[in-house]
Amino acid sequence: MACGANVTAFDDPLHNSLQLRFRLPLQPSAPTSRASRPANAELIEAHTVYSLGRAKVAAEAEAARAELEQARTVSGLTEARYTLAIDTQRLLAKAFALGELDLTARLRAENERFEAELQFTRAKLEAARAISRLNQALEHLP
């Protein structure tokens, strides 16, 4: 080798090492924790408001579903009544034409058919309203 110059061996421990230092604070410092307290409180409040809002929407949707089911049941029953009233009115009209029934009974049957038709129409409208309320509760656009 050359005479006495700066020759370093690769197995020298000082040249084959790297030293890194870092600090991780395990507890937040006092100024940082004081500054983040309002933000944490707002975050907790926002989560609470969000949870309450979701619960309210779910309750409204469930009530609207129950109302829709009831409206559909009533609509089905009034439709059956209307169908029976039509059949009864036809039979009584035939009996009136044959002279076996008086005018009062025939008019009573026609009034019954009219009332059944009115209730059926109202029940269909109420079912449509219940569908609309359910869509509103589920926040669907019209």
PDB file of C-alpha atoms in Angstrom:
ATOM      1  CA  MET A   1       0.000   0.000   0.000  1.00  0.00           C
ATOM      2  CA  ALA A   2       0.867   3.611  -0.174  1.00  0.00           C
ATOM      3  CA  CYS A   3       2.836   5.201   2.512  1.00  0.00           C
ATOM      4  CA  GLY A   4       0.825   6.274   5.506  1.00  0.00           C
ATOM      5  CA  ALA A   5      -2.034   8.139   3.783  1.00  0.00           C
ATOM      6  CA  ASN A   6      -5.606   8.107   4.948  1.00  0.00           C
ATOM      7  CA  VAL A   7      -6.409   4.490   4.469  1.00  0.00           C
ATOM      8  CA  THR A   8      -9.468   3.214   6.342  1.00  0.00           C
ATOM      9  CA  ALA A   9     -10.520  -0.350   6.674  1.00  0.00           C
ATOM     10  CA  PHE A  10     -14.147  -1.208   5.796  1.00  0.00           C
ATOM     11  CA  ASP A  11     -14.537  -3.224   8.937  1.00  0.00           C
ATOM     12  CA  ASP A  12     -13.983  -0.185  11.140  1.00  0.00           C
ATOM     13  CA  PRO A  13     -17.160   0.166  13.329  1.00  0.00           C
ATOM     14  CA  LEU A  14     -17.270   3.978  13.114  1.00  0.00           C
ATOM     15  CA  HIS A  15     -17.531   4.001   9.320  1.00  0.00           C
ATOM     16  CA  ASN A  16     -20.166   1.244   9.043  1.00  0.00           C
ATOM     17  CA  SER A  17     -22.785   2.687  11.378  1.00  0.00           C
ATOM     18  CA  LEU A  18     -25.544   5.234  11.187  1.00  0.00           C
ATOM     19  CA  GLN A  19     -27.148   6.815  14.175  1.00  0.00           C
ATOM     20  CA  LEU A  20     -30.731   8.226  14.176  1.00  0.00           C
ATOM     21  CA  ARG A  21     -32.497   9.907  17.053  1.00  0.00           C
ATOM     22  CA  PHE A  22     -36.129  10.865  17.315  1.00  0.00           C
ATOM     23  CA  ARG A  23     -38.543  11.731  20.095  1.00  0.00           C
ATOM     24  CA  LEU A  24     -42.125  10.584  20.426  1.00  0.00           C
ATOM     25  CA  PRO A  25     -44.089  12.441  23.062  1.00  0.00           C
ATOM     26  CA  LEU A  26     -46.301   9.915  24.868  1.00  0.00           C
ATOM     27  CA  GLN A  27     -48.503  12.598  26.374  1.00  0.00           C
ATOM     28  CA  PRO A  28     -49.679  15.674  24.554  1.00  0.00           C
ATOM     29  CA  SER A  29     -48.189  18.859  25.762  1.00  0.00           C
ATOM     30  CA  ALA A  30     -50.429  21.168  27.753  1.00  0.00           C
ATOM     31  CA  PRO A  31     -50.857  23.888  25.082  1.00  0.00           C
ATOM     32  CA  THR A  32     -51.740  21.302  22.431  1.00  0.00           C
ATOM     33  CA  SER A  33     -54.313  19.517  24.583  1.00  0.00           C
ATOM     34  CA  ARG A  34     -55.956  22.804  25.606  1.00  0.00           C
ATOM     35  CA  ALA A  35     -56.241  23.860  21.984  1.00  0.00           C
ATOM     36  CA  SER A  36     -57.772  20.573  20.862  1.00  0.00           C
ATOM     37  CA  ARG A  37     -60.413  20.368  23.612  1.00  0.00           C
ATOM     38  CA  PRO A  38     -62.974  22.582  21.830  1.00  0.00           C
ATOM     39  CA  ALA A  39     -62.428  20.664  18.607  1.00  0.00           C
ATOM     40  CA  ASN A  40     -62.928  17.359  20.404  1.00  0.00           C
ATOM     41  CA  ALA A  41     -66.089  18.675  22.053  1.00  0.00           C
ATOM     42  CA  GLU A  42     -67.431  19.821  18.670  1.00  0.00           C
ATOM     43  CA  LEU A  43     -66.593  16.438  17.187  1.00  0.00           C
ATOM     44  CA  ILE A  44     -68.441  14.620  19.967  1.00  0.00           C
ATOM     45  CA  GLU A  45     -71.418  16.960  19.577  1.00  0.00           C
ATOM     46  CA  ALA A  46     -71.445  16.415  15.804  1.00  0.00           C
ATOM     47  CA  HIS A  47     -71.411  12.624  16.275  1.00  0.00           C
ATOM     48  CA  THR A  48     -74.279  12.891  18.767  1.00  0.00           C
ATOM     49  CA  VAL A  49     -76.371  15.092  16.473  1.00  0.00           C
ATOM     50  CA  TYR A  50     -75.669  12.744  13.568  1.00  0.00           C
ATOM     51  CA  SER A  51     -76.688   9.680  15.595  1.00  0.00           C
ATOM     52  CA  LEU A  52     -79.883  11.357  16.776  1.00  0.00           C
ATOM     53  CA  GLY A  53     -80.688  12.424  13.228  1.00  0.00           C
ATOM     54  CA  ARG A  54     -80.216   8.894  11.911  1.00  0.00           C
ATOM     55  CA  ALA A  55     -82.413   7.497  14.685  1.00  0.00           C
ATOM     56  CA  LYS A  56     -85.113  10.064  13.900  1.00  0.00           C
ATOM     57  CA  VAL A  57     -85.047   9.246  10.185  1.00  0.00           C
ATOM     58  CA  ALA A  58     -85.202   5.518  10.933  1.00  0.00           C
ATOM     59  CA  ALA A  59     -88.166   6.000  13.283  1.00  0.00           C
ATOM     60  CA  GLU A  60     -90.012   8.157  10.753  1.00  0.00           C
ATOM     61  CA  ALA A  61     -89.381   5.593   8.020  1.00  0.00           C
ATOM     62  CA  GLU A  62     -90.646   2.750  10.210  1.00  0.00           C
ATOM     63  CA  ALA A  63     -93.789   4.711  11.103  1.00  0.00           C
ATOM     64  CA  ALA A  64     -94.370   5.495   7.427  1.00  0.00           C
ATOM     65  CA  ARG A  65     -93.958   1.808   6.522  1.00  0.00           C
ATOM     66  CA  ALA A  66     -96.522   0.813   9.141  1.00  0.00           C
ATOM     67  CA  GLU A  67     -98.899   3.515   7.914  1.00  0.00           C
ATOM     68  CA  LEU A  68     -98.488   2.308   4.327  1.00  0.00           C
ATOM     69  CA  GLU A  69     -99.189  -1.290   5.321  1.00  0.00           C
ATOM     70  CA  GLN A  70    -102.334  -0.218   7.152  1.00  0.00           C
ATOM     71  CA  ALA A  71    -103.478   1.927   4.209  1.00  0.00           C
ATOM     72  CA  ARG A  72    -102.996  -0.999   1.823  1.00  0.00           C
ATOM     73  CA  THR A  73    -105.010  -3.284   4.110  1.00  0.00           C
ATOM     74  CA  VAL A  74    -107.851  -0.759   4.339  1.00  0.00           C
ATOM     75  CA  SER A  75    -107.743  -0.263   0.570  1.00  0.00           C
ATOM     76  CA  GLY A  76    -108.057  -4.001  -0.008  1.00  0.00           C
ATOM     77  CA  LEU A  77    -111.002  -4.274   2.379  1.00  0.00           C
ATOM     78  CA  THR A  78    -112.832  -1.315   0.867  1.00  0.00           C
ATOM     79  CA  GLU A  79    -112.238  -2.708  -2.614  1.00  0.00           C
ATOM     80  CA  ALA A  80    -113.860  -5.987  -1.548  1.00  0.00           C
ATOM     81  CA  ARG A  81    -116.805  -4.061  -0.080  1.00  0.00           C
ATOM     82  CA  TYR A  82    -117.148  -2.047  -3.291  1.00  0.00           C
ATOM     83  CA  THR A  83    -117.132  -5.209  -5.412  1.00  0.00           C
ATOM     84  CA  LEU A  84    -119.823  -6.765  -3.216  1.00  0.00           C
ATOM     85  CA  ALA A  85    -121.898  -3.569  -3.341  1.00  0.00           C
ATOM     86  CA  ILE A  86    -121.745  -3.582  -7.153  1.00  0.00           C
ATOM     87  CA  ASP A  87    -122.888  -7.218  -7.277  1.00  0.00           C
ATOM     88  CA  THR A  88    -125.680  -6.549  -4.788  1.00  0.00           C
ATOM     89  CA  GLN A  89    -126.829  -3.451  -6.683  1.00  0.00           C
ATOM     90  CA  ARG A  90    -126.946  -5.436  -9.985  1.00  0.00           C
ATOM     91  CA  LEU A  91    -128.969  -8.245  -8.423  1.00  0.00           C
ATOM     92  CA  LEU A  92    -131.392  -5.817  -6.812  1.00  0.00           C
ATOM     93  CA  ALA A  93    -131.744  -3.905 -10.105  1.00  0.00           C
ATOM     94  CA  LYS A  94    -132.760  -7.187 -11.801  1.00  0.00           C
ATOM     95  CA  ALA A  95    -135.211  -7.900  -8.973  1.00  0.00           C
ATOM     96  CA  PHE A  96    -136.656  -4.392  -9.356  1.00  0.00           C
ATOM     97  CA  ALA A  97    -137.002  -4.871 -13.130  1.00  0.00           C
ATOM     98  CA  LEU A  98    -138.910  -8.110 -12.508  1.00  0.00           C
ATOM     99  CA  GLY A  99    -141.198  -6.331 -10.064  1.00  0.00           C
ATOM    100  CA  GLU A 100    -140.045  -8.242  -7.000  1.00  0.00           C
ATOM    101  CA  LEU A 101    -138.486  -5.250  -5.239  1.00  0.00           C
ATOM    102  CA  ASP A 102    -139.735  -1.798  -4.410  1.00  0.00           C
ATOM    103  CA  LEU A 103    -138.005   1.465  -5.355  1.00  0.00           C
ATOM    104  CA  THR A 104    -136.843   2.196  -1.791  1.00  0.00           C
ATOM    105  CA  ALA A 105    -134.792  -1.020  -1.570  1.00  0.00           C
ATOM    106  CA  ARG A 106    -133.263  -0.420  -5.004  1.00  0.00           C
ATOM    107  CA  LEU A 107    -132.289   3.145  -4.104  1.00  0.00           C
ATOM    108  CA  ARG A 108    -130.844   1.903  -0.817  1.00  0.00           C
ATOM    109  CA  ALA A 109    -128.649  -0.585  -2.758  1.00  0.00           C
ATOM    110  CA  GLU A 110    -127.477   2.145  -5.133  1.00  0.00           C
ATOM    111  CA  ASN A 111    -126.663   4.389  -2.173  1.00  0.00           C
ATOM    112  CA  GLU A 112    -124.683   1.527  -0.602  1.00  0.00           C
ATOM    113  CA  ARG A 113    -122.724   1.071  -3.840  1.00  0.00           C
ATOM    114  CA  PHE A 114    -122.048   4.808  -4.017  1.00  0.00           C
ATOM    115  CA  GLU A 115    -120.828   4.890  -0.390  1.00  0.00           C
ATOM    116  CA  ALA A 116    -118.600   1.849  -0.982  1.00  0.00           C
ATOM    117  CA  GLU A 117    -117.135   3.469  -4.097  1.00  0.00           C
ATOM    118  CA  LEU A 118    -116.477   6.681  -2.176  1.00  0.00           C
ATOM    119  CA  GLN A 119    -114.721   4.824   0.664  1.00  0.00           C
ATOM    120  CA  PHE A 120    -112.646   2.800  -1.823  1.00  0.00           C
ATOM    121  CA  THR A 121    -111.548   5.973  -3.620  1.00  0.00           C
ATOM    122  CA  ARG A 122    -110.618   7.602  -0.311  1.00  0.00           C
ATOM    123  CA  ALA A 123    -108.674   4.490   0.727  1.00  0.00           C
ATOM    124  CA  LYS A 124    -106.716   4.539  -2.555  1.00  0.00           C
ATOM    125  CA  LEU A 125    -105.888   8.210  -2.010  1.00  0.00           C
ATOM    126  CA  GLU A 126    -104.765   7.504   1.558  1.00  0.00           C
ATOM    127  CA  ALA A 127    -102.535   4.673   0.296  1.00  0.00           C
ATOM    128  CA  ALA A 128    -100.985   7.081  -2.227  1.00  0.00           C
ATOM    129  CA  ARG A 129    -100.389   9.603   0.580  1.00  0.00           C
ATOM    130  CA  ALA A 130     -98.776   6.889   2.694  1.00  0.00           C
ATOM    131  CA  ILE A 131     -96.424   6.045  -0.189  1.00  0.00           C
ATOM    132  CA  SER A 132     -95.537   9.719  -0.482  1.00  0.00           C
ATOM    133  CA  ARG A 133     -94.863   9.976   3.271  1.00  0.00           C
ATOM    134  CA  LEU A 134     -92.650   6.891   3.132  1.00  0.00           C
ATOM    135  CA  ASN A 135     -90.659   8.368   0.234  1.00  0.00           C
ATOM    136  CA  GLN A 136     -90.262  11.603   2.208  1.00  0.00           C
ATOM    137  CA  ALA A 137     -89.166   9.719   5.313  1.00  0.00           C
ATOM    138  CA  LEU A 138     -86.598   7.813   3.242  1.00  0.00           C
ATOM    139  CA  GLU A 139     -85.531  11.160   1.746  1.00  0.00           C
ATOM    140  CA  HIS A 140     -86.207  10.094  -1.841  1.00  0.00           C
ATOM    141  CA  LEU A 141     -86.741  12.765  -4.425  1.00  0.00           C
ATOM    142  CA  PRO A 142     -90.201  12.896  -6.059  1.00  0.00           C
TER     143      PRO A 142
END
